[in-house]
Amino acid sequence: MDISLIGVVGALVMYGVSVSPSLLARSWQWHAVASGVLSAVGYIVGLTIQRFYALVVPRLGVEITAPQSVSIAFRAVLLLGFFLWFLRWLLQSYRERKRANHLVGMRGESLGEYLLGTFCAFILMLALLGIAWGLQWIGRAIVIVLSQWMHMVFALALSLLILVVIVYALTSQVLLKLGINFFTRHARKMNNRTAKGIVQPQVPERSGSPQSRSSWRAVGGQGRVFLGRGPSRADIEAVTGRAAMEPIRVYAGMPEEGQSLQSAADLVVEELHRTGAFDRAVILIATSTGSGWVDEWQVQPLEYLTRGNCATASMQYSFVPSSINFLTDLDVSEEAAVILFETIRRAVDEIPEDRRPALFVCGESLGAYASQHVFSGIVDVLSRTDGALWVGTPAFTPMHAELTAIRHRGSPEVAPVVANGRHVRFVNVPENLWADVYGRELGDWNYPRVVYAQHPSDPVVWWNSELVWHKPDWISEKVDGDVSPHMQYTRGATYIQVLVDMPVAGTAPGGHGHTYHEELIPLWEAILGLREDEKNAGSHFGLDSQWIQDDTHEKIGRAIQDNLSRSERQ
């Protein structure tokens, strides 16, 4: 196979694009993946252009001639100019990426790791080009055979169709299924394990305790983590300096064979009744991610701020992580979220109105997507809940996309303002609860209150199929935040860049990427109406806010960190 000069140029250009600033710092492995894939695409595009030129130009009768010495000199100057420009581009991209890494608090690659990533990208590019060459050889062979029985045009079309079927069968029906089956088997084994430092709770306010109908064995691995962590009454009293209640946590694991998701939801409601959850001020329905994981940073702030006068309910609906659910079927997450909410909502509605607890919903990532699927729209959310906190909502979530699309003119996509923030507020940082990203104060915030927490650098929020061809507003707007102003949009390439940002999104420090930690404390405080400067603070849900001080957020954040570290050390 002859090397194409235009193909090499295309590969180098796409390599330069691949290492330009993106949302997050990459490891050398993901550098290799992004650069290898894009460089291979660049080579193929360049080769296609060269072949098209060689095929079309001679037929047009166009001929450009020059003395050999002039031709050689022209090519040499052109190539030298390109390589000098390319080296300058790489150096500039490297410096800009360092600055971008600093914005999100990530170390990024060292020079040695950068070179290693480049080398592995080259190997991956060669492998992908080898596959492409093999498919081309197969296609030519098919054309030769088919052309004996049909016109060449039909032979070319049919051979292309056969190649598409072969690629689809190998990728989705063989490789993808094998990968999914492997992860599913591994996930089932992990579901039977108990994480290090997690012990069975002994207080009756928790599922999995000796008093619970939801046994410690049946709640699964992520259920045991959820039930084995979290603050006790004593922990809350130590932080608040006031008397507290033991916070309630109920959970149902994967339904056993022959049982349905409805049976798991019914078990959750039984546990809510058993623990006295319907006598608490607040019930939170936390929609889990694919494997049943519930983020402690969404639940513990509520437990501290209500001084334990709350109950959190969740259940597992899958063994595999969210990424596998996304590739296979989102229906199960949607169904589980609807069943759990409707079952608990019915139980709450059976209580006399003057004694009903406030009902909140929350979710992160796939949990946020599934939780929002419960409702037909934002009006439905406001009529059937007392508030919501959705964290790192995926870009393909319909309600999130709809609200973003109807934002006020002049408000950016990263932090939309909808109806002047009357009920719904999008937050990059806690200050956005009260003023938009440009410092303009929002209007009155009525109950129920809904908060979307989303970092500008969170690829989960921004990655979708439209990135392939359409430049999104969030790249054009250049709003001050944790995204490099030097990030540029390139069709196809930006889609791959943001895609490979996703695996490292959860490794970013708190406040960046897909890591939401301390900032959720003031968000819950605002949703509950506990701010000191609000009239009748906390009274809307029968909660006391007089104990909250200037350093309360810091104390709660430190207590949550200590709780998580303690469970990991045990």
Coordinates of C-alpha atoms in Angstrom, one line a residue:
M1 CA 0.0 0.0 0.0
D2 CA 1.6 3.3 -1.2
I3 CA 1.8 6.1 1.3
S4 CA -0.4 9.1 0.4
L5 CA 1.2 12.5 0.9
I6 CA -2.2 14.2 1.2
G7 CA -3.2 11.4 3.6
V8 CA -0.2 12.1 5.8
V9 CA -1.0 15.8 5.8
G10 CA -4.6 15.0 6.8
A11 CA -3.4 12.7 9.6
L12 CA -1.1 15.4 11.0
V13 CA -3.8 18.0 10.9
M14 CA -6.3 15.8 12.7
Y15 CA -3.6 14.9 15.3
G16 CA -3.1 18.6 16.0
V17 CA -6.9 19.0 16.4
S18 CA -7.0 16.0 18.7
V19 CA -4.5 17.5 21.2
S20 CA -6.0 20.9 21.2
P21 CA -7.8 22.0 24.5
S22 CA -10.9 20.0 25.4
L23 CA -13.1 20.0 28.5
L24 CA -10.8 17.9 30.8
A25 CA -7.2 16.7 31.1
R26 CA -6.6 13.3 29.6
S27 CA -4.3 10.5 30.6
W28 CA -1.9 9.2 28.0
Q29 CA -4.2 6.3 27.3
W30 CA -7.1 8.4 26.3
H31 CA -4.8 10.8 24.4
A32 CA -3.8 7.7 22.4
V33 CA -7.4 6.8 21.7
A34 CA -8.5 10.2 20.6
S35 CA -5.4 11.0 18.5
G36 CA -5.3 7.5 17.0
V37 CA -8.9 7.5 15.8
L38 CA -8.8 11.1 14.5
S39 CA -5.4 10.7 12.8
A40 CA -6.7 7.6 11.0
V41 CA -9.8 9.5 9.9
G42 CA -7.6 12.4 8.7
Y43 CA -5.4 10.0 6.6
I44 CA -8.4 8.4 5.0
V45 CA -9.9 11.8 4.1
G46 CA -6.6 13.0 2.7
L47 CA -6.2 9.7 0.7
T48 CA -9.8 10.1 -0.6
I49 CA -9.1 13.7 -1.8
Q50 CA -5.9 12.6 -3.5
R51 CA -7.6 9.7 -5.3
F52 CA -10.6 11.9 -6.3
Y53 CA -8.1 14.5 -7.7
A54 CA -6.3 11.8 -9.7
L55 CA -9.5 10.5 -11.1
V56 CA -11.3 13.7 -11.9
V57 CA -8.7 16.3 -13.0
P58 CA -7.2 14.4 -16.0
R59 CA -10.8 13.9 -17.4
L60 CA -11.3 17.7 -17.2
G61 CA -8.3 18.2 -19.5
V62 CA -6.5 20.4 -16.9
E63 CA -2.7 20.0 -16.9
I64 CA -0.2 22.0 -14.9
T65 CA 3.4 21.7 -15.9
A66 CA 6.7 23.2 -14.6
P67 CA 10.4 22.4 -14.9
Q68 CA 11.4 19.6 -12.6
S69 CA 13.6 21.8 -10.5
V70 CA 10.8 24.3 -9.9
S71 CA 8.4 21.5 -9.1
I72 CA 10.8 20.0 -6.5
A73 CA 11.5 23.4 -5.0
F74 CA 7.8 24.3 -4.8
R75 CA 7.0 21.0 -3.0
A76 CA 9.9 21.3 -0.7
V77 CA 9.0 24.9 0.3
L78 CA 5.3 23.9 0.7
L79 CA 6.2 20.9 2.9
L80 CA 8.7 22.8 5.0
G81 CA 6.2 25.6 5.5
F82 CA 3.5 23.1 6.5
F83 CA 5.8 21.3 9.0
L84 CA 7.0 24.6 10.6
W85 CA 3.3 25.7 10.9
F86 CA 2.4 22.3 12.3
L87 CA 5.2 22.3 15.0
R88 CA 4.1 25.8 16.0
W89 CA 0.5 24.6 16.3
L90 CA 1.5 21.7 18.4
L91 CA 3.6 23.8 20.8
Q92 CA 0.8 26.3 21.1
S93 CA -1.8 23.6 21.7
Y94 CA 0.4 22.0 24.4
R95 CA 0.7 25.3 26.3
E96 CA -3.0 26.0 25.9
R97 CA -3.8 22.5 27.1
K98 CA -1.7 23.0 30.2
R99 CA -3.7 26.1 31.0
A100 CA -6.9 24.3 30.4
N101 CA -5.8 21.5 32.8
H102 CA -5.1 24.1 35.4
L103 CA -8.7 25.5 35.1
V104 CA -10.1 22.1 36.1
G105 CA -7.5 21.4 38.7
M106 CA -6.1 18.4 36.9
R107 CA -2.4 17.5 36.4
G108 CA -2.7 16.2 32.9
E109 CA 0.2 14.5 31.0
S110 CA 3.8 15.0 31.7
L111 CA 6.1 15.5 28.6
G112 CA 7.0 11.8 28.8
E113 CA 3.4 10.7 29.0
Y114 CA 2.5 13.0 26.1
L115 CA 5.2 11.4 23.9
L116 CA 4.0 7.9 25.0
G117 CA 0.4 8.9 24.1
T118 CA 1.6 10.1 20.7
F119 CA 3.5 6.8 20.1
C120 CA 0.5 4.7 21.0
A121 CA -1.8 6.9 18.9
F122 CA 0.5 6.2 15.9
I123 CA 0.2 2.4 16.6
L124 CA -3.6 2.7 16.9
M125 CA -3.8 4.7 13.7
L126 CA -1.8 2.0 11.8
A127 CA -4.1 -0.7 13.2
L128 CA -7.2 1.2 12.1
L129 CA -5.7 1.9 8.7
G130 CA -4.9 -1.8 8.4
I131 CA -8.5 -2.7 9.1
A132 CA -9.6 -0.1 6.6
W133 CA -7.2 -1.6 4.0
G134 CA -8.5 -5.1 4.7
L135 CA -12.1 -3.9 4.2
Q136 CA -11.1 -2.2 1.0
W137 CA -9.5 -5.5 -0.2
I138 CA -12.6 -7.4 0.6
G139 CA -14.8 -4.9 -1.2
R140 CA -12.7 -5.0 -4.3
A141 CA -12.9 -8.8 -4.3
I142 CA -16.6 -8.7 -4.0
V143 CA -16.9 -6.1 -6.8
I144 CA -14.8 -8.4 -9.1
V145 CA -17.1 -11.3 -8.4
L146 CA -20.4 -9.4 -8.7
S147 CA -19.3 -7.5 -11.9
Q148 CA -19.4 -10.8 -13.7
W149 CA -23.2 -10.9 -13.3
M150 CA -24.3 -7.3 -13.1
H151 CA -23.4 -3.8 -14.2
M152 CA -20.4 -2.3 -12.4
V153 CA -22.5 0.5 -10.8
F154 CA -24.8 -2.2 -9.2
A155 CA -21.8 -4.3 -8.2
L156 CA -20.2 -1.3 -6.4
A157 CA -23.4 -0.4 -4.6
L158 CA -24.1 -4.0 -3.5
S159 CA -20.5 -4.5 -2.4
L160 CA -20.7 -1.4 -0.3
L161 CA -23.9 -2.7 1.3
I162 CA -22.3 -6.0 2.1
L163 CA -19.3 -4.2 3.7
V164 CA -21.7 -2.2 5.9
V165 CA -23.4 -5.3 7.0
I166 CA -20.1 -7.0 7.8
V167 CA -18.8 -4.1 9.8
Y168 CA -22.2 -3.8 11.7
A169 CA -22.2 -7.5 12.4
L170 CA -18.7 -7.5 13.7
T171 CA -19.0 -4.4 15.8
S172 CA -22.5 -4.4 17.3
Q173 CA -23.4 -8.1 17.0
V174 CA -20.1 -9.7 17.9
L175 CA -17.6 -7.3 19.6
L176 CA -20.2 -5.2 21.4
K177 CA -22.2 -8.1 22.6
L178 CA -19.1 -10.0 23.8
G179 CA -18.0 -6.9 25.7
I180 CA -21.4 -6.3 27.2
N181 CA -21.8 -10.0 28.2
F182 CA -18.3 -9.8 29.8
F183 CA -19.1 -6.7 31.8
T184 CA -22.5 -8.1 32.8
R185 CA -21.0 -11.3 34.2
H186 CA -18.4 -9.3 36.1
A187 CA -21.0 -6.9 37.4
R188 CA -23.1 -9.8 38.7
K189 CA -20.1 -11.1 40.6
M190 CA -19.4 -7.6 42.0
N191 CA -23.0 -7.2 43.1
N192 CA -22.5 -10.1 45.6
R193 CA -19.4 -8.5 47.2
T194 CA -19.3 -6.0 50.0
A195 CA -17.0 -3.1 49.6
K196 CA -14.1 -2.7 52.0
G197 CA -15.0 -0.8 55.2
I198 CA -18.8 -1.4 54.8
V199 CA -20.5 -3.1 57.7
Q200 CA -24.2 -4.0 58.2
P201 CA -26.2 -1.3 60.0
Q202 CA -27.7 -2.2 63.3
V203 CA -30.2 0.7 63.7
P204 CA -33.8 0.0 62.6
E205 CA -34.0 3.1 60.5
R206 CA -31.9 1.5 57.8
S207 CA -32.8 -1.3 55.3
G208 CA -30.4 -4.2 55.6
S209 CA -30.5 -4.1 59.4
P210 CA -31.6 -7.1 61.5
Q211 CA -35.0 -5.5 61.8
S212 CA -35.5 -5.0 58.0
R213 CA -37.4 -7.0 55.5
S214 CA -34.9 -5.9 52.9
S215 CA -32.0 -8.2 53.9
W216 CA -28.3 -7.3 53.9
R217 CA -27.6 -10.0 51.4
A218 CA -30.5 -9.0 49.0
V219 CA -29.7 -5.3 48.8
G220 CA -26.6 -5.9 46.6
G221 CA -23.1 -4.4 46.6
Q222 CA -24.1 -0.8 45.9
G223 CA -27.1 -1.1 48.2
R224 CA -24.7 -2.2 51.0
V225 CA -22.5 0.8 50.3
F226 CA -25.5 3.2 50.5
L227 CA -26.8 1.7 53.7
G228 CA -23.4 1.2 55.3
R229 CA -22.5 4.9 54.9
G230 CA -24.0 8.2 55.9
P231 CA -24.2 10.1 59.2
S232 CA -25.7 8.8 62.4
R233 CA -27.8 10.9 64.8
A234 CA -24.7 11.6 66.9
D235 CA -22.7 12.7 63.8
I236 CA -25.4 15.2 62.9
E237 CA -25.7 16.5 66.5
A238 CA -21.9 17.0 66.5
V239 CA -22.1 19.2 63.4
T240 CA -25.3 21.1 64.1
G241 CA -25.0 21.5 67.9
R242 CA -28.7 20.7 68.1
A243 CA -30.8 17.6 68.9
A244 CA -31.2 15.4 65.8
M245 CA -33.0 12.3 64.6
E246 CA -31.6 9.2 63.1
P247 CA -31.8 9.7 59.3
I248 CA -33.8 7.0 57.5
R249 CA -32.4 5.2 54.5
V250 CA -34.3 2.4 52.7
Y251 CA -33.2 0.4 49.7
A252 CA -34.3 -2.6 47.6
G253 CA -31.8 -4.6 45.6
M254 CA -32.4 -6.3 42.3
P255 CA -35.6 -8.3 42.2
E256 CA -35.0 -12.0 42.4
E257 CA -35.9 -14.3 39.6
G258 CA -39.6 -14.3 39.0
Q259 CA -40.1 -10.9 40.7
S260 CA -40.7 -7.6 39.1
L261 CA -39.5 -4.0 39.6
Q262 CA -42.9 -3.3 41.1
S263 CA -42.2 -5.9 43.8
A264 CA -38.9 -4.0 44.6
A265 CA -40.8 -0.7 44.8
D266 CA -43.4 -2.2 47.0
L267 CA -40.6 -3.4 49.3
V268 CA -39.3 0.1 49.5
V269 CA -42.7 1.4 50.6
E270 CA -43.0 -1.3 53.2
E271 CA -39.6 -0.2 54.5
L272 CA -40.7 3.4 54.6
H273 CA -43.7 2.4 56.7
R274 CA -41.6 0.2 59.0
T275 CA -39.1 2.9 59.7
G276 CA -41.7 5.7 60.3
A277 CA -40.5 7.6 57.2
F278 CA -44.0 9.1 56.5
D279 CA -43.8 10.9 59.8
R280 CA -40.6 12.7 58.8
A281 CA -40.6 16.2 57.3
V282 CA -38.9 15.2 54.1
I283 CA -38.8 12.1 51.9
L284 CA -36.2 12.0 49.1
I285 CA -36.5 9.6 46.2
A286 CA -32.9 9.2 44.9
T287 CA -32.9 7.5 41.5
S288 CA -29.8 5.3 41.3
T289 CA -27.4 4.9 38.4
G290 CA -27.2 1.7 36.4
S291 CA -25.5 -0.4 39.0
G292 CA -27.6 0.9 41.9
W293 CA -25.1 3.5 43.0
V294 CA -26.4 6.6 44.9
D295 CA -24.1 9.5 45.4
E296 CA -23.5 10.4 49.1
W297 CA -23.0 14.0 48.2
Q298 CA -26.7 14.2 47.1
V299 CA -28.0 12.6 50.2
Q300 CA -25.8 13.5 53.2
P301 CA -26.3 17.3 52.8
L302 CA -30.0 16.9 53.1
E303 CA -29.6 14.6 56.2
Y304 CA -27.5 17.3 57.9
L305 CA -29.6 20.3 56.9
T306 CA -32.8 18.6 58.1
R307 CA -31.0 17.4 61.2
G308 CA -32.0 13.8 60.3
N309 CA -35.7 14.7 59.9
C310 CA -35.8 12.9 56.6
A311 CA -35.9 9.6 54.7
T312 CA -34.1 8.6 51.5
A313 CA -35.5 5.8 49.3
S314 CA -33.8 4.1 46.3
M315 CA -33.6 0.8 44.5
Q316 CA -31.4 -1.1 42.1
Y317 CA -32.7 -1.9 38.6
S318 CA -29.5 -3.2 36.8
F319 CA -26.2 -4.8 37.5
V320 CA -24.1 -2.9 35.0
P321 CA -22.8 0.7 35.0
S322 CA -24.6 3.5 33.3
S323 CA -22.4 3.4 30.2
I324 CA -23.5 -0.1 29.5
N325 CA -27.1 0.7 30.1
F326 CA -26.8 3.6 27.6
L327 CA -25.4 1.2 25.0
T328 CA -28.0 -1.5 25.5
D329 CA -31.3 -0.2 26.8
L330 CA -32.4 2.9 28.7
D331 CA -35.9 1.5 29.1
V332 CA -35.2 -0.4 32.3
S333 CA -33.9 2.8 34.0
E334 CA -36.9 4.7 32.8
E335 CA -39.3 2.0 34.0
A336 CA -37.7 1.7 37.4
A337 CA -37.8 5.4 38.0
V338 CA -41.5 5.7 37.1
I339 CA -42.5 2.7 39.2
L340 CA -40.5 3.8 42.3
F341 CA -41.9 7.4 42.1
E342 CA -45.5 6.4 41.4
T343 CA -45.5 3.8 44.2
I344 CA -44.1 6.2 46.8
R345 CA -46.3 9.1 45.5
R346 CA -49.4 6.9 46.0
A347 CA -48.3 6.1 49.6
V348 CA -47.8 9.8 50.4
D349 CA -51.2 10.7 48.9
E350 CA -52.9 8.3 51.3
I351 CA -51.7 10.4 54.2
P352 CA -53.9 13.4 55.3
E353 CA -52.7 16.5 53.5
D354 CA -51.8 18.4 56.7
R355 CA -49.5 15.5 57.8
R356 CA -47.8 14.6 54.5
P357 CA -44.1 14.8 54.3
A358 CA -42.5 16.9 51.5
L359 CA -41.5 14.8 48.6
F360 CA -38.3 15.6 46.7
V361 CA -36.5 13.8 43.9
C362 CA -32.8 13.7 42.9
G363 CA -30.5 11.9 40.6
E364 CA -27.0 12.1 39.0
S365 CA -26.0 11.2 35.5
L366 CA -28.2 8.3 34.3
G367 CA -30.1 8.7 37.6
A368 CA -30.9 12.3 36.6
Y369 CA -32.1 11.2 33.2
A370 CA -34.3 8.5 34.6
S371 CA -35.7 10.7 37.4
Q372 CA -36.7 13.3 34.8
H373 CA -38.3 10.7 32.6
V374 CA -41.0 10.2 35.3
F375 CA -42.6 13.6 34.4
S376 CA -44.2 14.8 31.3
G377 CA -42.6 18.2 31.7
I378 CA -41.6 20.8 34.2
V379 CA -45.2 21.7 35.0
D380 CA -45.7 18.0 36.0
V381 CA -42.6 18.2 38.2
L382 CA -43.9 21.3 40.0
S383 CA -47.4 19.8 40.6
R384 CA -46.2 16.4 41.9
T385 CA -43.1 17.1 43.9
D386 CA -41.9 19.7 46.4
G387 CA -38.5 20.2 44.7
A388 CA -35.8 18.5 42.7
L389 CA -32.0 18.4 42.5
W390 CA -30.6 17.0 39.2
V391 CA -26.9 16.7 38.9
G392 CA -24.8 16.3 35.8
T393 CA -27.9 15.6 33.6
P394 CA -26.9 13.9 30.3
A395 CA -27.4 15.9 27.1
F396 CA -29.9 13.4 25.7
T397 CA -32.4 14.1 28.5
P398 CA -35.6 15.6 26.9
M399 CA -36.7 17.9 29.7
H400 CA -33.2 19.3 30.2
A401 CA -33.0 20.0 26.4
E402 CA -36.4 21.5 26.3
L403 CA -35.7 23.9 29.1
T404 CA -32.4 24.9 27.7
A405 CA -34.0 25.6 24.3
I406 CA -36.5 28.0 25.8
R407 CA -34.0 30.0 27.9
H408 CA -34.0 33.7 27.9
R409 CA -32.3 35.4 25.1
G410 CA -28.9 36.5 26.3
S411 CA -28.5 33.7 28.8
P412 CA -25.9 31.1 27.9
E413 CA -26.4 27.4 27.3
V414 CA -24.1 26.5 30.2
A415 CA -26.3 28.3 32.7
P416 CA -29.7 29.0 31.1
V417 CA -32.2 31.4 32.7
V418 CA -35.8 30.1 32.3
A419 CA -38.8 32.2 33.2
N420 CA -36.5 34.5 35.2
G421 CA -35.7 31.6 37.6
R422 CA -39.3 31.6 39.0
H423 CA -39.1 27.8 39.8
V424 CA -36.1 26.3 37.8
R425 CA -32.5 27.4 38.2
F426 CA -29.4 26.1 36.3
V427 CA -26.3 26.3 38.4
N428 CA -22.6 26.1 37.5
V429 CA -21.5 27.4 41.0
P430 CA -23.8 28.1 44.0
E431 CA -23.8 31.9 43.3
N432 CA -25.9 31.1 40.2
L433 CA -28.8 30.3 42.5
W434 CA -29.4 34.1 43.0
A435 CA -27.7 35.7 40.0
D436 CA -26.9 34.5 36.4
V437 CA -23.4 34.0 35.2
Y438 CA -23.1 37.7 34.3
G439 CA -24.1 38.8 37.8
R440 CA -27.6 39.9 37.0
E441 CA -30.0 39.2 39.9
L442 CA -32.8 36.7 39.4
G443 CA -36.4 37.3 40.4
D444 CA -38.3 35.8 43.3
W445 CA -37.8 32.0 43.6
N446 CA -41.1 30.3 44.3
Y447 CA -41.7 26.8 45.6
P448 CA -41.4 24.1 44.5
R449 CA -37.8 24.7 43.6
V450 CA -35.9 22.8 40.9
V451 CA -32.1 23.0 40.5
Y452 CA -30.0 21.7 37.7
A453 CA -26.3 21.4 38.8
Q454 CA -24.0 21.3 35.8
H455 CA -20.3 22.2 35.4
P456 CA -19.2 23.8 32.1
S457 CA -16.5 21.2 32.0
D458 CA -18.8 18.2 32.5
P459 CA -18.7 16.2 29.2
V460 CA -21.7 14.1 30.4
V461 CA -23.9 17.3 30.1
W462 CA -22.6 18.3 26.7
W463 CA -21.9 15.2 24.7
N464 CA -24.5 14.2 22.2
S465 CA -24.9 13.1 18.5
E466 CA -25.4 16.7 17.4
L467 CA -21.7 17.4 18.2
V468 CA -20.8 15.5 15.0
W469 CA -22.0 18.3 12.7
H470 CA -23.5 21.1 14.7
K471 CA -21.5 23.7 16.7
P472 CA -23.2 24.1 20.1
D473 CA -23.7 27.4 21.8
W474 CA -21.7 26.5 24.8
I475 CA -18.5 26.5 22.7
S476 CA -19.3 29.8 21.0
E477 CA -20.4 31.7 24.1
K478 CA -16.9 31.7 25.9
V479 CA -18.5 32.2 29.3
D480 CA -16.0 32.6 32.1
G481 CA -15.6 29.3 33.9
D482 CA -13.5 26.2 33.9
V483 CA -13.4 25.6 30.2
S484 CA -10.5 27.0 28.1
P485 CA -11.4 29.9 25.9
H486 CA -9.1 28.3 23.3
M487 CA -11.3 25.3 22.9
Q488 CA -12.4 25.2 19.2
Y489 CA -15.1 23.3 17.4
T490 CA -14.2 20.9 14.6
R491 CA -16.8 18.8 12.9
G492 CA -16.5 15.2 13.9
A493 CA -13.3 15.8 16.0
T494 CA -15.0 17.7 18.8
Y495 CA -17.5 14.8 19.1
I496 CA -14.6 12.4 19.7
Q497 CA -12.7 14.8 22.0
V498 CA -15.7 15.2 24.3
L499 CA -16.5 11.5 24.1
V500 CA -13.0 10.5 25.4
D501 CA -13.3 13.2 28.1
M502 CA -16.2 11.2 29.6
P503 CA -14.2 8.3 31.1
V504 CA -12.1 10.7 33.2
A505 CA -14.9 13.1 34.0
G506 CA -15.4 11.5 37.5
T507 CA -11.7 11.8 38.4
A508 CA -11.8 15.6 38.2
P509 CA -11.6 17.5 41.6
G510 CA -14.9 18.6 43.2
G511 CA -16.4 21.5 41.3
H512 CA -15.2 20.3 37.9
G513 CA -16.0 17.7 35.4
H514 CA -18.6 15.2 36.6
T515 CA -17.6 15.5 40.2
Y516 CA -20.2 17.4 42.3
H517 CA -19.3 17.6 46.0
E518 CA -19.4 20.5 48.5
E519 CA -21.4 22.8 46.1
L520 CA -24.5 20.5 46.6
I521 CA -24.7 21.7 50.3
P522 CA -25.9 25.3 49.5
L523 CA -28.0 23.9 46.7
W524 CA -30.0 21.7 49.1
E525 CA -30.1 24.6 51.6
A526 CA -31.7 26.8 48.9
I527 CA -34.2 24.2 47.8
L528 CA -35.3 23.7 51.4
G529 CA -35.5 27.5 51.9
L530 CA -33.0 27.5 54.8
R531 CA -31.1 30.7 53.9
E532 CA -30.9 33.2 56.7
D533 CA -31.7 36.1 54.5
E534 CA -35.0 34.6 53.4
K535 CA -38.2 35.6 55.1
N536 CA -39.5 32.7 57.3
A537 CA -36.5 30.7 56.4
G538 CA -37.2 26.9 56.6
S539 CA -40.7 27.3 57.7
H540 CA -42.1 26.2 54.3
F541 CA -41.2 22.6 55.2
G542 CA -41.5 22.9 58.9
L543 CA -37.7 23.0 59.4
D544 CA -35.6 25.0 61.7
S545 CA -32.7 27.1 60.2
Q546 CA -31.7 29.1 63.3
W547 CA -28.7 26.9 64.0
I548 CA -27.1 27.5 60.6
Q549 CA -24.0 29.7 60.8
D550 CA -21.5 31.1 58.4
D551 CA -19.2 28.1 58.7
T552 CA -22.0 25.5 58.5
H553 CA -21.3 24.5 54.9
E554 CA -17.7 24.0 55.7
K555 CA -18.5 21.8 58.7
I556 CA -21.0 19.7 56.8
G557 CA -18.5 19.3 53.9
R558 CA -15.8 18.2 56.3
A559 CA -18.1 15.8 58.1
I560 CA -19.1 14.2 54.8
Q561 CA -15.5 13.8 53.7
D562 CA -14.6 12.3 57.1
N563 CA -17.6 9.9 56.8
L564 CA -16.5 8.7 53.4
S565 CA -12.9 8.4 54.4
R566 CA -13.8 6.5 57.6
S567 CA -15.8 3.9 55.7
E568 CA -13.0 3.4 53.2
R569 CA -10.4 2.9 55.9
Q570 CA -12.3 0.4 58.1

